[in-house]
Coordinates of C-alpha atoms and ligand atoms in Angstrom, one line a residue:
M29 CA 88.8 95.0 100.2
A30 CA 86.5 93.8 102.9
W31 CA 85.5 97.2 104.1
K32 CA 83.3 99.9 102.6
T33 CA 84.5 103.2 101.3
L34 CA 82.8 106.6 101.1
D35 CA 81.5 105.5 97.6
D36 CA 79.3 102.9 99.3
M37 CA 77.7 105.2 101.8
D38 CA 74.7 107.5 101.5
L39 CA 75.8 110.6 103.4
N40 CA 73.2 113.1 102.3
G41 CA 71.9 115.0 105.4
K42 CA 74.0 112.7 107.6
I43 CA 76.3 113.5 110.4
V44 CA 79.6 111.7 109.6
L45 CA 81.8 111.0 112.6
T46 CA 85.2 111.0 111.0
R47 CA 88.2 109.7 112.9
V48 CA 91.3 111.5 111.7
D49 CA 94.9 111.6 112.9
I50 CA 96.1 115.1 113.2
N51 CA 98.6 114.3 115.8
V52 CA 101.1 116.7 114.2
P53 CA 104.5 118.0 115.4
M54 CA 104.4 121.5 117.0
A55 CA 107.2 123.9 118.1
D56 CA 106.7 127.3 119.6
G57 CA 102.9 127.1 119.3
R58 CA 103.0 126.4 115.5
V59 CA 102.5 123.2 113.5
T60 CA 105.8 122.4 112.0
D61 CA 104.6 119.7 109.5
A62 CA 100.9 119.8 108.4
T63 CA 101.2 116.7 106.2
R64 CA 98.8 114.7 108.2
I65 CA 96.2 117.4 108.0
A66 CA 96.7 117.9 104.2
R67 CA 96.2 114.1 103.7
I68 CA 92.7 114.1 105.2
K69 CA 91.4 116.8 102.9
P70 CA 90.1 114.5 100.2
T71 CA 87.9 112.7 102.8
I72 CA 86.5 115.9 104.3
D73 CA 85.9 117.3 100.8
D74 CA 84.1 114.1 99.7
I75 CA 81.9 114.0 102.7
I76 CA 80.8 117.5 102.1
A77 CA 80.3 116.9 98.4
K78 CA 78.0 114.0 99.3
G79 CA 75.9 116.2 101.5
G80 CA 77.3 115.1 104.8
T81 CA 78.5 117.0 107.9
P82 CA 82.0 115.8 108.9
V83 CA 82.5 115.8 112.7
M84 CA 86.2 115.1 113.2
L85 CA 87.3 113.0 116.2
A86 CA 91.1 113.1 116.9
H87 CA 93.7 112.7 119.6
F88 CA 96.7 114.9 120.2
G89 CA 99.6 113.7 122.3
R90 CA 99.2 111.4 125.2
P91 CA 97.3 113.2 128.0
K92 CA 96.7 110.0 129.9
G93 CA 93.0 110.6 130.5
Q94 CA 93.4 114.2 131.9
Y95 CA 92.7 117.6 130.5
V96 CA 96.1 119.0 129.5
A97 CA 95.9 122.5 128.2
E98 CA 98.9 122.1 125.8
M99 CA 97.3 119.1 124.3
S100 CA 94.0 120.8 123.4
L101 CA 93.2 120.5 119.7
S102 CA 92.4 124.2 119.8
H103 CA 96.1 124.8 119.2
I104 CA 95.9 122.9 115.9
L105 CA 92.7 124.6 114.8
P106 CA 94.3 127.4 112.8
A107 CA 96.4 124.9 110.9
V108 CA 93.4 122.7 110.3
K109 CA 91.4 125.6 108.8
E110 CA 94.3 126.8 106.7
T111 CA 95.2 123.4 105.4
L112 CA 91.6 122.2 104.7
G113 CA 90.8 125.7 103.2
R114 CA 87.6 125.7 105.2
D115 CA 86.0 127.2 108.3
V116 CA 86.1 124.7 111.1
T117 CA 84.0 124.9 114.2
F118 CA 85.7 123.6 117.4
I119 CA 83.5 122.0 120.0
E120 CA 84.8 120.9 123.4
K121 CA 81.8 118.8 124.5
P122 CA 79.5 117.9 121.7
S123 CA 75.8 116.9 122.0
R124 CA 73.6 115.5 119.3
E125 CA 71.2 118.5 119.6
E126 CA 74.1 120.9 119.0
L127 CA 75.3 119.0 116.0
D128 CA 71.8 118.7 114.6
A129 CA 71.3 122.5 114.7
L130 CA 74.3 123.2 112.5
P131 CA 73.9 124.0 108.8
A132 CA 74.7 121.0 106.5
G133 CA 78.4 121.0 105.4
T134 CA 79.7 122.7 108.5
V135 CA 83.1 121.1 109.5
I136 CA 83.4 120.3 113.2
L137 CA 86.5 119.4 115.2
V138 CA 85.9 117.8 118.6
E139 CA 88.3 118.3 121.5
N140 CA 91.1 115.7 122.1
T141 CA 89.4 112.3 122.5
R142 CA 92.1 111.2 125.0
F143 CA 91.1 113.7 127.6
T144 CA 89.2 110.8 129.2
N145 CA 90.5 107.3 129.9
M146 CA 87.3 106.0 128.5
E147 CA 88.9 106.5 125.1
T148 CA 92.1 104.5 125.6
D149 CA 90.2 101.9 127.6
N150 CA 87.9 101.5 124.7
D151 CA 85.0 101.9 127.2
P152 CA 81.7 100.8 125.6
K153 CA 80.0 103.8 127.2
M154 CA 82.3 106.2 125.4
A155 CA 81.8 104.3 122.1
Q156 CA 78.0 104.5 122.6
F157 CA 78.2 108.2 123.4
L158 CA 80.3 108.8 120.2
A159 CA 77.9 106.7 118.1
S160 CA 74.9 108.7 119.5
L161 CA 76.5 111.8 117.9
G162 CA 76.5 110.6 114.3
D163 CA 74.8 108.5 111.7
V164 CA 77.8 107.1 109.9
F165 CA 81.4 106.4 111.1
C166 CA 84.3 107.0 108.7
N167 CA 87.8 106.0 109.8
D168 CA 90.5 108.0 108.0
A169 CA 93.1 107.5 110.8
F170 CA 95.3 104.6 109.5
S171 CA 98.2 105.9 111.6
A172 CA 96.1 105.4 114.8
A173 CA 94.6 102.1 113.7
H174 CA 97.0 100.1 115.8
R175 CA 95.2 101.4 118.8
A176 CA 91.9 99.7 119.9
H177 CA 90.4 102.9 121.3
A178 CA 86.7 104.0 121.6
S179 CA 87.0 106.4 118.6
T180 CA 89.1 104.1 116.4
E181 CA 87.6 100.6 117.2
G182 CA 84.6 100.6 119.6
V183 CA 82.5 103.1 117.7
A184 CA 83.0 101.3 114.4
H185 CA 80.9 98.4 115.6
L186 CA 78.0 100.7 116.5
L187 CA 77.4 102.6 113.3
P188 CA 77.5 101.9 109.5
S189 CA 81.2 102.3 109.0
C190 CA 83.6 102.9 106.1
A191 CA 87.2 103.8 105.4
G192 CA 88.1 107.3 104.4
R193 CA 90.2 108.2 101.4
L194 CA 93.5 108.3 103.3
M195 CA 92.8 105.0 105.0
Q196 CA 92.1 103.5 101.5
A197 CA 95.3 104.9 100.1
E198 CA 97.4 103.7 102.9
L199 CA 96.0 100.2 102.8
S200 CA 96.2 100.0 99.0
A201 CA 99.8 101.1 99.0
L202 CA 100.8 98.7 101.7
E203 CA 99.0 95.8 100.1
A204 CA 100.7 96.6 96.8
A205 CA 104.1 96.5 98.6
L206 CA 103.8 93.4 100.7
T207 CA 100.6 91.4 100.2
T208 CA 100.4 91.2 96.4
P209 CA 103.7 92.8 95.3
K210 CA 105.4 92.7 91.9
R211 CA 108.6 90.6 92.6
P212 CA 111.4 90.7 93.4
V213 CA 110.6 92.7 96.6
V214 CA 113.3 94.3 98.6
A215 CA 112.8 95.6 102.1
V216 CA 115.1 98.1 103.8
V217 CA 115.0 97.9 107.6
G218 CA 117.3 100.2 109.6
G219 CA 117.4 102.0 112.8
A220 CA 119.2 101.7 116.1
K221 CA 118.0 98.5 117.7
V222 CA 117.2 94.9 116.6
S223 CA 115.2 94.5 119.8
T224 CA 112.5 96.9 118.6
K225 CA 112.2 95.2 115.2
L226 CA 112.3 91.5 115.9
D227 CA 108.7 90.9 114.9
L228 CA 109.2 93.0 111.8
L229 CA 112.3 91.1 110.7
G230 CA 110.6 87.8 111.4
N231 CA 107.7 88.6 109.2
L232 CA 109.7 90.2 106.4
V233 CA 112.0 87.3 105.9
R234 CA 109.0 85.2 105.0
K235 CA 107.6 87.8 102.5
V236 CA 110.4 89.5 100.7
D237 CA 113.2 88.4 98.4
Y238 CA 115.9 90.7 99.7
L239 CA 116.2 92.3 103.1
V240 CA 118.7 95.1 103.5
I241 CA 119.6 95.6 107.1
G242 CA 121.2 98.9 108.1
G243 CA 121.8 101.3 110.9
G244 CA 122.8 100.2 114.4
M245 CA 120.9 97.0 114.1
A246 CA 123.2 95.8 111.3
N247 CA 126.0 95.8 113.9
T248 CA 124.2 93.3 116.0
F249 CA 124.0 91.0 113.0
L250 CA 127.7 91.5 112.1
A251 CA 128.7 90.8 115.7
A252 CA 126.6 87.7 115.8
Q253 CA 128.7 86.4 112.9
G254 CA 131.9 86.9 114.9
I255 CA 132.8 90.3 113.5
D256 CA 134.4 92.8 116.0
V257 CA 132.3 96.0 115.8
G258 CA 134.5 97.9 118.2
K259 CA 132.5 100.6 120.2
S260 CA 129.6 100.5 117.8
L261 CA 126.0 100.4 119.0
C262 CA 125.3 96.7 119.3
E263 CA 123.0 94.4 121.2
H264 CA 125.4 91.6 122.0
D265 CA 122.8 89.7 124.0
L266 CA 120.7 89.3 120.8
A267 CA 123.4 87.4 118.9
E268 CA 121.5 84.1 119.1
T269 CA 118.3 85.9 117.9
A270 CA 120.1 87.5 115.0
R271 CA 121.6 84.1 113.9
D272 CA 118.1 82.6 114.1
I273 CA 116.7 85.4 111.8
L274 CA 119.6 84.7 109.4
K275 CA 118.7 81.0 109.4
K276 CA 115.0 81.6 108.9
A277 CA 115.8 84.0 106.0
D278 CA 118.0 81.3 104.4
E279 CA 115.2 78.7 104.8
A280 CA 112.7 81.1 103.2
G281 CA 114.9 82.0 100.3
C282 CA 115.3 85.6 101.5
E283 CA 118.7 87.1 100.9
I284 CA 119.9 89.3 103.8
I285 CA 122.1 92.2 102.7
L286 CA 124.4 93.4 105.5
P287 CA 127.1 96.1 105.2
V288 CA 130.5 94.9 103.9
D289 CA 132.2 98.2 104.7
A290 CA 131.5 101.0 107.0
R291 CA 132.2 104.6 107.8
V292 CA 133.6 104.7 111.3
A293 CA 134.2 107.6 113.7
W294 CA 135.6 108.1 117.2
E295 CA 132.8 110.4 118.4
F296 CA 129.1 110.8 117.6
A297 CA 129.2 114.3 116.1
A298 CA 128.6 116.0 112.8
N299 CA 131.8 116.1 110.7
A300 CA 133.7 114.0 113.2
K301 CA 136.9 112.5 111.9
N302 CA 136.0 109.4 110.0
E303 CA 137.3 106.6 107.9
I304 CA 136.0 103.9 105.5
V305 CA 137.0 100.4 106.6
D306 CA 136.0 96.9 105.8
V307 CA 133.5 95.6 108.4
T308 CA 136.2 93.1 109.4
A309 CA 138.6 95.9 110.2
V310 CA 136.7 98.2 112.5
P311 CA 139.2 99.7 115.0
S312 CA 138.5 98.6 118.5
D313 CA 138.1 102.2 119.7
A314 CA 135.8 103.4 116.8
M315 CA 132.1 103.1 116.0
I316 CA 130.3 102.4 112.8
L317 CA 128.1 105.4 112.0
D318 CA 127.2 104.6 108.4
A319 CA 127.4 102.0 105.7
G320 CA 130.4 102.4 103.3
P321 CA 130.5 102.8 99.5
A322 CA 130.9 99.1 98.7
S323 CA 127.7 98.4 100.8
V324 CA 125.9 101.2 98.9
D325 CA 126.9 99.6 95.6
R326 CA 125.5 96.3 96.7
V327 CA 122.2 97.9 97.8
A328 CA 122.1 99.7 94.4
E329 CA 122.5 96.3 92.6
V330 CA 119.7 94.8 94.7
F331 CA 117.4 97.8 94.0
K332 CA 118.1 97.5 90.3
S333 CA 116.9 93.9 90.2
A334 CA 113.8 94.7 92.3
K335 CA 110.3 95.8 91.2
T336 CA 109.0 96.7 94.7
L337 CA 110.7 98.4 97.7
I338 CA 109.4 98.8 101.2
W339 CA 111.5 100.9 103.5
N340 CA 111.5 101.5 107.3
G341 CA 114.6 102.9 109.0
P342 CA 117.7 104.8 107.9
L343 CA 121.0 103.0 107.0
G344 CA 123.2 105.2 109.2
A345 CA 123.2 108.1 111.6
F346 CA 121.4 110.2 109.0
E347 CA 120.9 113.2 111.3
I348 CA 124.6 114.1 111.2
E349 CA 126.8 114.6 108.2
P350 CA 128.5 112.8 106.6
F351 CA 126.9 109.8 108.2
D352 CA 123.8 110.4 106.0
T353 CA 125.7 109.4 102.9
A354 CA 124.5 105.8 102.5
T355 CA 120.9 106.7 103.3
N356 CA 121.0 109.6 100.9
A357 CA 122.5 107.5 98.1
A358 CA 120.0 104.6 98.5
A359 CA 117.1 107.0 98.8
Q360 CA 118.0 109.0 95.7
Q361 CA 118.4 105.8 93.7
A362 CA 115.0 104.5 94.8
A363 CA 113.5 107.8 93.9
A364 CA 115.1 107.9 90.5
M365 CA 114.0 104.4 89.7
T366 CA 110.5 105.1 90.8
K367 CA 110.4 108.2 88.7
A368 CA 111.5 106.2 85.7
G369 CA 108.7 103.7 86.3
D370 CA 111.0 100.9 87.3
L371 CA 110.1 100.6 90.9
I372 CA 107.1 100.7 93.3
S373 CA 108.5 102.3 96.5
V374 CA 106.7 102.6 99.8
A375 CA 108.1 104.1 103.0
G376 CA 106.8 104.8 106.5
G377 CA 107.9 105.8 110.0
G378 CA 108.7 109.2 111.3
D379 CA 112.4 108.9 111.1
T380 CA 112.3 107.2 107.7
V381 CA 110.2 109.9 106.1
A382 CA 112.5 112.6 107.6
A383 CA 115.5 110.8 106.2
L384 CA 114.0 110.4 102.8
N385 CA 112.9 114.1 102.7
K386 CA 116.4 115.2 103.9
A387 CA 117.8 113.2 100.9
G388 CA 115.3 115.1 98.6
A389 CA 113.9 111.7 97.7
G390 CA 110.5 111.5 99.5
A391 CA 108.5 113.3 96.8
D392 CA 109.4 110.8 94.2
F393 CA 108.5 107.7 96.2
T394 CA 105.3 105.9 95.0
Y395 CA 103.8 106.3 98.5
I396 CA 104.9 107.8 101.8
S397 CA 102.8 106.6 104.7
T398 CA 101.6 109.1 107.4
A399 CA 102.0 106.3 110.0
G400 CA 104.7 105.4 112.4
G401 CA 103.7 102.7 114.8
A402 CA 100.8 101.5 112.7
F403 CA 103.0 101.2 109.6
L404 CA 105.4 99.0 111.7
E405 CA 102.7 96.8 113.1
W406 CA 101.2 96.4 109.6
M407 CA 104.6 95.3 108.3
E408 CA 104.9 92.9 111.2
G409 CA 101.9 91.2 109.9
K410 CA 99.7 92.2 112.8
T411 CA 96.0 92.9 112.6
L412 CA 95.2 96.6 113.2
P413 CA 92.1 96.8 115.4
G414 CA 91.0 100.1 113.7
V415 CA 91.1 98.4 110.3
A416 CA 89.6 95.1 111.4
A417 CA 86.6 96.9 113.0
L418 CA 85.7 98.2 109.5
G419 CA 85.4 94.7 108.1
Ligands
3PG508 C1 101.2 108.6 116.0 O1 101.6 109.8 116.0 O2 102.0 107.7 115.9 C2 99.7 108.3 116.1 O3 99.0 109.5 116.1 C3 99.4 107.4 117.3 O4 99.8 108.1 118.5 P1 100.1 107.2 119.7 O5 101.4 106.5 119.5 O6 100.2 108.2 120.9 O7 98.9 106.2 119.9
MG509 MG1 103.3 106.6 118.0

């Protein structure tokens, strides 16, 4: 690794600016999933153990440079205290004097960095201001590392910088899955649209041995091969692009696995009347909402031959039963193989993690990323500015 970790830094008596991603989902004023907060705990604990004072910088939502009351990090504060198991002091507008006056080991949370455009513009003045507040910069926000903002990128150039424990874990897991994987490697890519995952597919066909394509985007590939997908979600205008991806995969020796059968329905609703048909026999008035059992068997065979799995996107309309069947079966198999020590499995993306957890499989995966957009950009082979700035 080109970047330093907390092990390389002298933190004793130092103020450690710590970029975290606690952009967590909330409903009715309560945090509904504190995973992202729980995952920064090792970093905060280590900084304190090393005699440092962690000053957490974080964003919450997309306030577009304005103060937006609902996007104040004060709403998250109770969950942060509870999850970290520590008292946390919330500061709206920090100054160096104020931070210097705090007893060592105090944990600070600074108000939403995105309440000024200077953050998202990566304004050097903001980066300088942030740097003036601390002695060391620790980036533990892998899931925000695809943003070149003052608190994720700019400030890293101005202070001695290192990766936090979660950043380290994310990068190691992703490298093990795609950079230096045990082969064969299988990638599962699903979701609604090919158009949002073109770069991803283009990069993966060069890196993996098998690429399982599922969800709505599989329909685009089927249609591109002359199959009538009826009323299914399908980007017909991307037929040429889909054929190009199939060709590139072929040249690179990557086998693309598309559904051979499907569960079709006549309305998008839970427990809608449905049928299993061959993909060549989709009724013209029906839509594909999930992969069928023969497709699941094929995916199972591929999983069995693989040593590494990287997963982004569900195989069907997993939010509504029974169209979660293929996703559940594949997820449970990956989990069982991982548990048996036969597979390294890494997954990321909000929808994906929800789907794996719904299948009861998430806990047995080797690694579940906290990142959505950053996970995708990393899988696309892009350089993440927040990571690059640590180098
Ligand atoms: C996320 O939730 O994906 C990260 O916190 C990044 O948020 P953003 O997409 O608003 O930059
Ligand atoms: Mg996002």
